[in-house]
Short mmCIF file of C-alpha atoms and ligand atoms in Angstrom, two decimals:
data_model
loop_
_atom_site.label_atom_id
_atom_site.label_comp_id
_atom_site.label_asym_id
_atom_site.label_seq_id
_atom_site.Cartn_x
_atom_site.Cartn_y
_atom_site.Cartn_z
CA UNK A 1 61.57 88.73 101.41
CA UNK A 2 59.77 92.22 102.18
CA UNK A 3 62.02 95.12 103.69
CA UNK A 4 61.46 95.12 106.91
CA UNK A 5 60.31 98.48 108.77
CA UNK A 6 63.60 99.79 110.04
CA UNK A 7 64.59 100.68 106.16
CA UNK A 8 67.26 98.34 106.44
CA UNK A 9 66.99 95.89 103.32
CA UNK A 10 67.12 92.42 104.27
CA UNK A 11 69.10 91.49 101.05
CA UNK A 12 71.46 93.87 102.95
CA UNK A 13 72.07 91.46 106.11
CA UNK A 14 74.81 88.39 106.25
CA UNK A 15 72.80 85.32 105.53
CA UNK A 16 72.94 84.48 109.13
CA UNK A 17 71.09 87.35 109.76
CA UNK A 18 68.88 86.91 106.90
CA UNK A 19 68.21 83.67 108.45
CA UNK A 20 67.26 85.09 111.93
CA UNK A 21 64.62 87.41 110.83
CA UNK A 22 63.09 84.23 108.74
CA UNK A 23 63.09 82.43 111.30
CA UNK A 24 61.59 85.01 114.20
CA UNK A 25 59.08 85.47 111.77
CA UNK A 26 57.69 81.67 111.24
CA UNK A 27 57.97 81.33 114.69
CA UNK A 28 55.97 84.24 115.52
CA UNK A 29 58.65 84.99 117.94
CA UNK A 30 57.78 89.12 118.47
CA UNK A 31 60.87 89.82 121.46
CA UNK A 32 64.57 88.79 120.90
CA UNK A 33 66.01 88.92 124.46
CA UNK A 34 69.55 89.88 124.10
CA UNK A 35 71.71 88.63 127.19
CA UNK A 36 74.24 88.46 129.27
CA UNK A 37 76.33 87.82 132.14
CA UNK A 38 77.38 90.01 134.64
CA UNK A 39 79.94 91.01 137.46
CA UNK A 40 77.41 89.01 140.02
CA UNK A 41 76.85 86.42 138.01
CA UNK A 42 73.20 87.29 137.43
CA UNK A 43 72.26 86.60 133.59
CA UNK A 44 70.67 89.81 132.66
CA UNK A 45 69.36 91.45 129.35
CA UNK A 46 67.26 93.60 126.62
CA UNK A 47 65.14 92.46 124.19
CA UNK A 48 64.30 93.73 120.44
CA UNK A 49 61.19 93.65 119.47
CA UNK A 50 60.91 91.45 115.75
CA UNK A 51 60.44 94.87 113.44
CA UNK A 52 63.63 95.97 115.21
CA UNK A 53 65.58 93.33 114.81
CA UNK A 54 67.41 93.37 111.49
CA UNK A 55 68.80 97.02 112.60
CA UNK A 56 69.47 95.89 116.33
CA UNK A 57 71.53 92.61 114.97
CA UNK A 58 73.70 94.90 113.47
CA UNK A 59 74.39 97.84 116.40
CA UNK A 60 72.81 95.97 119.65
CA UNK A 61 70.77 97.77 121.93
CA UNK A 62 72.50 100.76 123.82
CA UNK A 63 73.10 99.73 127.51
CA UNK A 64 74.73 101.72 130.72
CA UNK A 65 77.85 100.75 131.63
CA UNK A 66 77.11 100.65 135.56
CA UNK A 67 75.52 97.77 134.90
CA UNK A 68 79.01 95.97 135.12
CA UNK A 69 79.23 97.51 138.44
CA UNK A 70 75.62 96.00 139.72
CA UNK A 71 76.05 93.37 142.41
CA UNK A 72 73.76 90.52 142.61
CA UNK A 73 71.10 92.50 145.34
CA UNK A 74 70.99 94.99 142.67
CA UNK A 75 73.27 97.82 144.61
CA UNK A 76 75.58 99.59 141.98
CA UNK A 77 79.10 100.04 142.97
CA UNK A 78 81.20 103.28 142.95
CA UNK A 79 83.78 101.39 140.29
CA UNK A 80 85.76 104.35 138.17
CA UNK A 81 84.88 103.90 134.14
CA UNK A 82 81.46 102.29 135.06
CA UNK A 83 79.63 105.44 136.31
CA UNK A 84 76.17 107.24 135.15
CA UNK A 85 78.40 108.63 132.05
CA UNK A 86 79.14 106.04 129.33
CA UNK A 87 77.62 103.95 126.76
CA UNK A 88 78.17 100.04 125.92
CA UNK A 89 76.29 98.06 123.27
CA UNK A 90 74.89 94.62 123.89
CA UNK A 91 75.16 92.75 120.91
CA UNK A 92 73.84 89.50 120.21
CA UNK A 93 75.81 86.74 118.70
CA UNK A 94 73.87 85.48 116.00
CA UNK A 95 74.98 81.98 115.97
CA UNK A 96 73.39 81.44 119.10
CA UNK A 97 69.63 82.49 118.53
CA UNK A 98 66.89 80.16 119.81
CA UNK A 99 63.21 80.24 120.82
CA UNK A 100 62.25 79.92 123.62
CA UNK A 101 59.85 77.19 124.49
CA UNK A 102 58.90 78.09 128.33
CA UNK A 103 58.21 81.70 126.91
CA UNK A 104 55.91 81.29 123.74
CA UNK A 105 56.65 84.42 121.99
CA UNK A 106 60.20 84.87 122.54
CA UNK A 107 63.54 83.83 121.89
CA UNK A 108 67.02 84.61 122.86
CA UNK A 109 70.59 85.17 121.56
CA UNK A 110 73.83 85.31 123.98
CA UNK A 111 75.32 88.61 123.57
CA UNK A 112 78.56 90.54 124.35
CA UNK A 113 79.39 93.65 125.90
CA UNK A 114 80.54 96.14 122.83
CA UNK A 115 81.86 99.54 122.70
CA UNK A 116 79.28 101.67 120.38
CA UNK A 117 82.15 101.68 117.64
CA UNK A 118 81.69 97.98 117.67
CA UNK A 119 85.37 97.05 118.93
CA UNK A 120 85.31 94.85 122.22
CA UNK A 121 85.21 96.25 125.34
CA UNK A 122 87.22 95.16 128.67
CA UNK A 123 84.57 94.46 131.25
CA UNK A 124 82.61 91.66 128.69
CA UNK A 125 82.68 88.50 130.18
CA UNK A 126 82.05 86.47 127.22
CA UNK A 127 85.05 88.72 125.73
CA UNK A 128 87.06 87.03 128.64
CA UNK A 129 86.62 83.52 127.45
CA UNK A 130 86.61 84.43 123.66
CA UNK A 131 89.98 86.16 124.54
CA UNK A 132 91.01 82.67 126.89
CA UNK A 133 90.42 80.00 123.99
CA UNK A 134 92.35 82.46 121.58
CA UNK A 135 95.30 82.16 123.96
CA UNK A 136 94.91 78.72 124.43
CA UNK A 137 95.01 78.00 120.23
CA UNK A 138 98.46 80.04 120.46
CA UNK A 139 99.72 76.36 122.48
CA UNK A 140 98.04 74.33 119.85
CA UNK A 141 94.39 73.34 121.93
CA UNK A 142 90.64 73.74 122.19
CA UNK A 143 89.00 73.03 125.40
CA UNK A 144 85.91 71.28 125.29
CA UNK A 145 83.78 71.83 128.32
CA UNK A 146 80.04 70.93 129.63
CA UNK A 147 78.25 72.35 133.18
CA UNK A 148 76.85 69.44 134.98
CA UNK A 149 73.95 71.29 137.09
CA UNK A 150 72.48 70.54 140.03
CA UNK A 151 69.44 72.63 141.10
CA UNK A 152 66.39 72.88 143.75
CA UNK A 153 62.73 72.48 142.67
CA UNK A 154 60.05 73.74 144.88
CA UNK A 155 56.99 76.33 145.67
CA UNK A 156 57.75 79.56 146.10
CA UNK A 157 55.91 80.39 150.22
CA UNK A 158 55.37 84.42 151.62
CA UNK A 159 56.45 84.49 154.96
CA UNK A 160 53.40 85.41 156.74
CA UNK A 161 55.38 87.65 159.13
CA UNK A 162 56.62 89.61 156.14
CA UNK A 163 59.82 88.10 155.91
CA UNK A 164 61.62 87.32 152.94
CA UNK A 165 59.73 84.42 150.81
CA UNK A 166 61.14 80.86 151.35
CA UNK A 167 61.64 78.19 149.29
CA UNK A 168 59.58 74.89 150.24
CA UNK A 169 60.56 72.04 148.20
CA UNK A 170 58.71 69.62 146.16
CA UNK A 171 59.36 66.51 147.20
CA UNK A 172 61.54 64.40 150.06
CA UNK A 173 62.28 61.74 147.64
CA UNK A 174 65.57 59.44 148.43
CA UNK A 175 68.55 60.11 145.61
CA UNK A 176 68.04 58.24 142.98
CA UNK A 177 64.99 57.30 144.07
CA UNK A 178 62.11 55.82 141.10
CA UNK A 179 59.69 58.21 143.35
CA UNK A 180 61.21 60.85 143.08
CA UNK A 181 60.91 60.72 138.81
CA UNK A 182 57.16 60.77 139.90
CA UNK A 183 57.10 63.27 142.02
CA UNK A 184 59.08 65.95 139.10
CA UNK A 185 57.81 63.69 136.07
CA UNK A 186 55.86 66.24 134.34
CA UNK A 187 58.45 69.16 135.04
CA UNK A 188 61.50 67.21 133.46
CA UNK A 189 59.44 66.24 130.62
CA UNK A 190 58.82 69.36 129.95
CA UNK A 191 62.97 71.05 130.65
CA UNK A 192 63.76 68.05 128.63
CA UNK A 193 61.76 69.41 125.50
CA UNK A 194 62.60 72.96 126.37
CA UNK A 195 66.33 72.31 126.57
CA UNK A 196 66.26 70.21 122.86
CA UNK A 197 64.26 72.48 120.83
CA UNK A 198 67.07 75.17 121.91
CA UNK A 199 69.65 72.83 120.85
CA UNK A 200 71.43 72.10 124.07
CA UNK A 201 71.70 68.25 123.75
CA UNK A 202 70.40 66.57 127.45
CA UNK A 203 72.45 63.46 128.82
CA UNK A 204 70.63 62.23 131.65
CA UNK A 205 68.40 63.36 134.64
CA UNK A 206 67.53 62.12 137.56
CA UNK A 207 66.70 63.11 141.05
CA UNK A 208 69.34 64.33 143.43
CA UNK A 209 70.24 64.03 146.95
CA UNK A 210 68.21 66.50 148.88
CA UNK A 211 64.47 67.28 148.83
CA UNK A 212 63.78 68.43 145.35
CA UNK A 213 67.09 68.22 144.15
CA UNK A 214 67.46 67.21 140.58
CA UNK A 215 70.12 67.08 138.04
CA UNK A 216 70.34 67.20 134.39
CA UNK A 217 73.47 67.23 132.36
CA UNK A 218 74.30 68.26 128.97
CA UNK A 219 76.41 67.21 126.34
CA UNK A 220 80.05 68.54 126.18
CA UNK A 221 80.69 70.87 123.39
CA UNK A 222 83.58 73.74 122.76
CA UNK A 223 84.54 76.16 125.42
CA UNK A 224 82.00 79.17 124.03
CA UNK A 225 78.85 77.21 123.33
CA UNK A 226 79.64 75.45 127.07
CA UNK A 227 79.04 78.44 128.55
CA UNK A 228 76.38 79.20 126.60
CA UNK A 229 74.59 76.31 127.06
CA UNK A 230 74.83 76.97 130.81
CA UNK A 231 73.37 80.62 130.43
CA UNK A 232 70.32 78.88 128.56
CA UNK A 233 69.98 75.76 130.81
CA UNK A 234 69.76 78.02 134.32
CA UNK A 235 66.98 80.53 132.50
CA UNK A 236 65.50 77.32 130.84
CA UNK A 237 65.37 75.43 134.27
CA UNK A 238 64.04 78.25 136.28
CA UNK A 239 61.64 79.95 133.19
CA UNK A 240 59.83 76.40 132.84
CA UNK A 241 59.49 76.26 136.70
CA UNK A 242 57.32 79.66 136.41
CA UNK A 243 55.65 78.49 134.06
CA UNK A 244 54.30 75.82 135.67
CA UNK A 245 54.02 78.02 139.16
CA UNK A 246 56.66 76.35 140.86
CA UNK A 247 60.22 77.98 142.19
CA UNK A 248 63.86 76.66 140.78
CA UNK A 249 66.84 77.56 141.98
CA UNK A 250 70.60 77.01 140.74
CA UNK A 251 71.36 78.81 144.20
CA UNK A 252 74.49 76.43 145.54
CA UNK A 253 72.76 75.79 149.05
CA UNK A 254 69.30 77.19 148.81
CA UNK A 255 68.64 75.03 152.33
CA UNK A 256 70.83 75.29 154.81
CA UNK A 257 70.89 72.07 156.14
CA UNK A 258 70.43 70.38 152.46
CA UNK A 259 72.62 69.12 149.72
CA UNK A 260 74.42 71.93 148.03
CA UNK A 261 73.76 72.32 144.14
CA UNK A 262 76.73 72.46 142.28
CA UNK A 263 77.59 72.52 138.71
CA UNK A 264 80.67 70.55 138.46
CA UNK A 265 82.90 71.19 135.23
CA UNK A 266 83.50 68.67 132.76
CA UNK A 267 86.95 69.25 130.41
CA UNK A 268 88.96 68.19 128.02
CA UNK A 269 91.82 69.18 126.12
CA UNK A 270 92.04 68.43 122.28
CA UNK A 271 95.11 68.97 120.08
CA UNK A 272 93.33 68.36 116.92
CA UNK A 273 91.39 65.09 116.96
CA UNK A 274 93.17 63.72 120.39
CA UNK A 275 92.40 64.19 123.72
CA UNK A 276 95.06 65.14 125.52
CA UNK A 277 93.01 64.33 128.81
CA UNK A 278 92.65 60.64 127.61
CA UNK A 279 95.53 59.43 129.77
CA UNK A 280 98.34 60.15 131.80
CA UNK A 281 100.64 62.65 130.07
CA UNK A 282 102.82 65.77 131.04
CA UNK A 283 99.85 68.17 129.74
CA UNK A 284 97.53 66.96 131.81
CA UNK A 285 99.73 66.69 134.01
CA UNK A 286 100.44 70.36 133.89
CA UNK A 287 97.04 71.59 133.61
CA UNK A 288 96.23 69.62 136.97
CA UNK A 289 99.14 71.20 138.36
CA UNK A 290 97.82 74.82 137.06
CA UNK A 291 94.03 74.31 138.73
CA UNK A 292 95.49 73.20 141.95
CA UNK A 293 98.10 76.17 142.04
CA UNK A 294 95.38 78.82 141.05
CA UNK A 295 92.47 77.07 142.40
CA UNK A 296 92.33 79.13 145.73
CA UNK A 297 92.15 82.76 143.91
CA UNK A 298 90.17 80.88 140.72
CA UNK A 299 87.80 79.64 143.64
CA UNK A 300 86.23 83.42 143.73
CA UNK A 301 85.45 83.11 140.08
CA UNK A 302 83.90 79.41 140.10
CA UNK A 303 82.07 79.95 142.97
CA UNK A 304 81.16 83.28 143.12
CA UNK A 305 78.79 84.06 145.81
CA UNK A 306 78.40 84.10 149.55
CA UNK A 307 76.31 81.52 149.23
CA UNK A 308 78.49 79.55 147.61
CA UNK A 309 80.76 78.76 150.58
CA UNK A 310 78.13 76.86 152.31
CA UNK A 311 78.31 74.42 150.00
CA UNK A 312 81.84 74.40 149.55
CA UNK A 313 82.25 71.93 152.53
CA UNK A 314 84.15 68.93 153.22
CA UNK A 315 82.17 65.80 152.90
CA UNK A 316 79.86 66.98 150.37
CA UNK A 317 81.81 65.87 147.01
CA UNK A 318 81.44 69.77 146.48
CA UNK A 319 85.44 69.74 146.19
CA UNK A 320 86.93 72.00 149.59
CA UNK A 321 90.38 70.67 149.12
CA UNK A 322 92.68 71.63 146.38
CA UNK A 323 93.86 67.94 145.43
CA UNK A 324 93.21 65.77 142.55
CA UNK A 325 92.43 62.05 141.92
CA UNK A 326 91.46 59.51 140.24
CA UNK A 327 87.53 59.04 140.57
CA UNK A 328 87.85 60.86 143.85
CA UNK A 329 84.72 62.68 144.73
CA UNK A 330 86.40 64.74 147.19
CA UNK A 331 88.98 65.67 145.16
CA UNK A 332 88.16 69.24 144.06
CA UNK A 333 90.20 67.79 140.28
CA UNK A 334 88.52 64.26 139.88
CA UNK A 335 90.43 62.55 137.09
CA UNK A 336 86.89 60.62 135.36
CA UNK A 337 87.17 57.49 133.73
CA UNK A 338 85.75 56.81 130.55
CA UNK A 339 82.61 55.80 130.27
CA UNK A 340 82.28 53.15 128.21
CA UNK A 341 84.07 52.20 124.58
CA UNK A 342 82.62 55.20 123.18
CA UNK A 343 83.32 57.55 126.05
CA UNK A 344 86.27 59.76 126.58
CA UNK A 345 88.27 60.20 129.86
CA UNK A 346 88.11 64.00 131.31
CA UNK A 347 89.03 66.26 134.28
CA UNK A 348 85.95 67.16 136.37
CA UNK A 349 86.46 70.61 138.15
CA UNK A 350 83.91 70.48 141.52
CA UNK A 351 84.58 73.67 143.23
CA UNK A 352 82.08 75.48 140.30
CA UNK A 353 78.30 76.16 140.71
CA UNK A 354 75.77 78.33 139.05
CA UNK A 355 76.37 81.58 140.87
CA UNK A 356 79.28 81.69 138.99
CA UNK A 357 79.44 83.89 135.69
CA UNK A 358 80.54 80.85 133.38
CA UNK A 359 81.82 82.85 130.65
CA UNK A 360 84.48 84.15 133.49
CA UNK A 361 84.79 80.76 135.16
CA UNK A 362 85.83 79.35 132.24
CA UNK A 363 87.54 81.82 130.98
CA UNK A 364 89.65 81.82 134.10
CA UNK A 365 89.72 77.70 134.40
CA UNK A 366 91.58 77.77 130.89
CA UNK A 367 93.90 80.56 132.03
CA UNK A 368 95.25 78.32 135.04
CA UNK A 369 96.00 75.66 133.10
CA UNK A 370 97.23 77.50 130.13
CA UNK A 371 99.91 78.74 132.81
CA UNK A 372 100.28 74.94 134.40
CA UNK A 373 100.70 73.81 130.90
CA UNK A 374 103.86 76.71 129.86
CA UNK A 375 105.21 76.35 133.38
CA UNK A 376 105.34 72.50 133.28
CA UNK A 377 103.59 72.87 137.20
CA UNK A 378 103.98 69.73 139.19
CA UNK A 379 100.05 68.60 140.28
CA UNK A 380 101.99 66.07 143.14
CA UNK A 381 100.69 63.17 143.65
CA UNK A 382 96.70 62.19 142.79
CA UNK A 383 95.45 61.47 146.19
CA UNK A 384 92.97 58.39 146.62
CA UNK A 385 91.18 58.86 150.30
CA UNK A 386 88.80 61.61 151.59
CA UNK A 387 91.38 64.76 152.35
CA UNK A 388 89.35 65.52 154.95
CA UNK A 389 90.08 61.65 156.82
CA UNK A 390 93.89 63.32 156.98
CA UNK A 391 93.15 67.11 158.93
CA UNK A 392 95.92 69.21 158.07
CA UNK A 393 97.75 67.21 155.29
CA UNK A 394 96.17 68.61 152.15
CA UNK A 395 95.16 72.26 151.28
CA UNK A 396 91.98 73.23 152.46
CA UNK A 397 90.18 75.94 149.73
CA UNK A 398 89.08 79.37 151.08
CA UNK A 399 85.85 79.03 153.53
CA UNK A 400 84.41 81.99 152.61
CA UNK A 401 84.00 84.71 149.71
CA UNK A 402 86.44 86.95 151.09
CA UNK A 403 89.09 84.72 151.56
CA UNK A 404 88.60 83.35 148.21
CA UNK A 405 88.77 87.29 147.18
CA UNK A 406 91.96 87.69 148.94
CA UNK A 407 93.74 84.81 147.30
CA UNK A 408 91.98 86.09 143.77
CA UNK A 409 93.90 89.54 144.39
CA UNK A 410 96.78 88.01 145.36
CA UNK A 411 97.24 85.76 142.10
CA UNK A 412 99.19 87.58 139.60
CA UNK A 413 98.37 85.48 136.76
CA UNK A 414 94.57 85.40 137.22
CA UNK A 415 94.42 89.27 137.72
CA UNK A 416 96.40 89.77 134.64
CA UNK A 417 94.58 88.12 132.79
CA UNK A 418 91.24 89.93 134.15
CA UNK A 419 92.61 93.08 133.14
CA UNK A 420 92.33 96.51 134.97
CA UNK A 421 88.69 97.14 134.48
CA UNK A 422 87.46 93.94 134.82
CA UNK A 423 89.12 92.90 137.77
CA UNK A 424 88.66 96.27 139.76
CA UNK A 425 85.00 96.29 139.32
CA UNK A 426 84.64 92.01 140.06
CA UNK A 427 86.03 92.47 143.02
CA UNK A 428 84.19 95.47 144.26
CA UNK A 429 81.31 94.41 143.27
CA UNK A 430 81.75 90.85 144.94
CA UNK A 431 83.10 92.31 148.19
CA UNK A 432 80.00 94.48 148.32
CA UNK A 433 78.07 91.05 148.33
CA UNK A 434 80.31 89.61 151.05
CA UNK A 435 79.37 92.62 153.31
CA UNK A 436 76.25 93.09 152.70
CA UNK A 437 75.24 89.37 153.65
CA UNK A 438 77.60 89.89 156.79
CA UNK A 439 74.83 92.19 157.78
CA UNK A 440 72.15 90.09 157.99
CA UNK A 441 70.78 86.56 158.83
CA UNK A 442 70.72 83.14 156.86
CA UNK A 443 67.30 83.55 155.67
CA UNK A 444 67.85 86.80 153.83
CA UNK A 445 70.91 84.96 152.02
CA UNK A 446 68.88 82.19 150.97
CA UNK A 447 66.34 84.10 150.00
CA UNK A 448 68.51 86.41 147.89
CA UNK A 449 70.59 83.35 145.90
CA UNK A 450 67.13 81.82 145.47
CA UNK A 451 65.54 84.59 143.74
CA UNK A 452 69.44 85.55 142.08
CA UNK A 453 70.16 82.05 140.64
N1 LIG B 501 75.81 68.06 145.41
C1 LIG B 501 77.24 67.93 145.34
C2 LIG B 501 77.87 69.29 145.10
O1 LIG B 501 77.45 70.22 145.69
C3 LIG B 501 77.67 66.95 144.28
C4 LIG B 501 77.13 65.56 144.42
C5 LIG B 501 77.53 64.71 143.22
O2 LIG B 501 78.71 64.39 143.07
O3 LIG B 501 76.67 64.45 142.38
O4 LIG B 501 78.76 69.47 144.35
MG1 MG B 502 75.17 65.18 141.33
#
């Protein structure tokens, strides 16, 4: 293969890399989009043009450091060590590199926050849940993990009177109803292609409770690439929307009066080839017990927005108490059954959506139960009615993003494990979102999660 124009020699590069630049070029892919995820959960980026890229795989693309103190209506935070002076590197991972289908032209790699010596640095999210399933190996496990999304398809409608735009969905089809395959037909064909030829491996679809909601789940796979997958699956979902000028949103309750979209989180716990989460056993156990202990502070991580606390209701199987059960719906821990001879039992975390940055969602998910698990925590007894048919019997999870911020600072283990940087500038930059939605009406919060997530 020819040198390529930034002098570096390709017989220079790792033959992953080697393997990149091949590719880019077949696929006359001419932008790599480098990205991320940030403090307000908003999955932001660079890209590298393809004569770039063999230098840029190697030192990233230079990038501000504010940018971890950006909240998700694009207001930077005063948050000490991420100021106007300071330099970070995003750099792509390149096991993770895929076209992009819905973008003809372009392609994408998941990225992490470096220091420009190349060492990590303390405010990368993905760092977070590298630095979470290292911990967890020290006990012996991997976590295995999938996002099951829910999201909102629609047109995108100006408000004549200059208000902010709104979303008008597609279609008022019944859940589950055969019309409402119809109505989205040549939209999920067209995810469902877009989502395979990037490798994420799609389970089933089908259309969801409210007007235009739809849901589409992925296969499981390890902690890292789960994340990942749910980066590329809420660009994917929304970038094939645009394409076909039509709005998507992972927002968690994009109507106010609608279903709620949440992205409930699938787990399991493997030492070696066995599933710890297969049946009743002190681990599991102990990691339920771990969830339900942290769950109120972890709440601020899973569900990370204002917005997010509208669907976080009772009644809504979004999972507003902290309780678990078997097959319980309400239960923000449902304990799954397996599905079928092939399929294996696992814990199903509800109180997560996509306004959540899922590299520190699950980062933070595997850090409660890591500390259920070494504390032997107690879970109590699974509960198998609605908690909300008992008022005042079972722990009700924090209403609203400040409340959930307040327990977050007041868990010791969960801040810890942020560390100083990371934790001072998530919260600031997640209490500036709580206030600045205080000061205005529902329609400029929907408006703002739409165009957000
Ligand atoms: N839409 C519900 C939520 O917000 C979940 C419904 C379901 O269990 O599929 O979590
Ligand atoms: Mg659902």
């Amino acid at each position: 293969m020819r040198d390529r124009p930034s002098g570096i020699r390709t017989s220079q590069l790792d033959p992953h890399a080697r393997r990149i630049l091949e590719r880019a070029e077949l696929e006359g892919i001419e932008l790599i989009r480098f990205l991320y995820a940030d403090h307000g959960g908003v999955i932001r980026g660079k890209a590298a043009s393809r004569s770039r890229l063999a230098e840029r795989l190697g030192t990233g693309i230079g990038h501000t450091v504010a940018m971890m103190a950006m909240n998700m209506l694009d207001q930077l935070q005063d948050v000490e060590q991420l100021g106007p002076v300071g330099e970070v590197r995003i750099v792509p991972d390149p096991a993770t590199y895929v076209p992009l289908p819905h973008a003809p032209g372009a392609a994408a790699m998941l990225s992490d926050l470096r220091r420009p010596d190349g060492s990590p640095w303390e405010a990368c999210a993905r760092t977070f849940l590298k630095d979470a399933i290292a911990e967890l190996a020290t006990e012996g496990y991997t976590l295995v993990a999938a996002f099951e999304p829910e999201f909102t398809l629609g047109r995108r409608l100006p408000d004549p009177t200059g208000g902010p735009d709104r979303l008008v969905p597609l279609d008022d089809s019944l859940c589950y109803a055969n019309i409402g395959f119809d109505t989205a037909h040549d939209y999920a064909v067209k995810l469902v292609r877009a989502l395979e030829t990037q490798g994420l491996r799609v389970e089933h679809y089908h259309p969801e409770l409210g007007p235009g909601q739809q849901e589409l789940s992925i296969r499981h796979a390890p902690a890292l690439r789960a994340a990942d997958n749910h980066v590329l699956f809420r660009e994917t979902a929304r970038g094939v929307a645009m394409r076909m000028q039509m709005w998507a949103t992972l927002a968690p309750k994009p109507l106010a009066d609608q279903a709620g979209n949440g992205a409930h989180l699938h787990l399991s716990l493997w030492d070696d080839k066995v599933n710890v989460f297969g049946e009743d056993n002190d681990v599991r156990a102990a990691f339920i017990g771990g969830l339900l202990a942290h769950l109120p502070g972890l709440t601020a991580l899973t569900c990370g927005s204002v917005n997010s606390f509208r669907r976080l209701a009772p009644r809504t199987w979004a999972g507003a108490y902290a309780v678990y059960g078997p097959d319980n719906r309400e239960a923000a821990v449902r304990v799954c059954s397996a599905l079928g001879e092939s399929g294996e039992p696992n814990l199903e975390l509800k109180t997560s959506d996509s306004s959540a940055n899922p590299y520190l969602s699950l980062g933070a998910v595997i850090h409660a139960g890591l500390d259920g698990i070494r504390r032997g925590l107690d879970p109590g007894e699974p509960v198998g009615v609605d908690p909300d048919t008992l008022p005042g019997r079972y722990p009700r999870l924090p209403a609203s993003l400040g409340e959930a911020l307040d327990a977050l600072e007041a868990d010791e283990v969960l801040m810890e494990a942020l560390g100083p940087l990371r934790r001072r500038a998530y919260v600031a930059v997640k209490r500036s979102e709580a206030a600045a939605f205080a000061a205005h009406d529902t329609a400029y919060e929907l408006y703002h999660h739409v165009r957000a997530f």
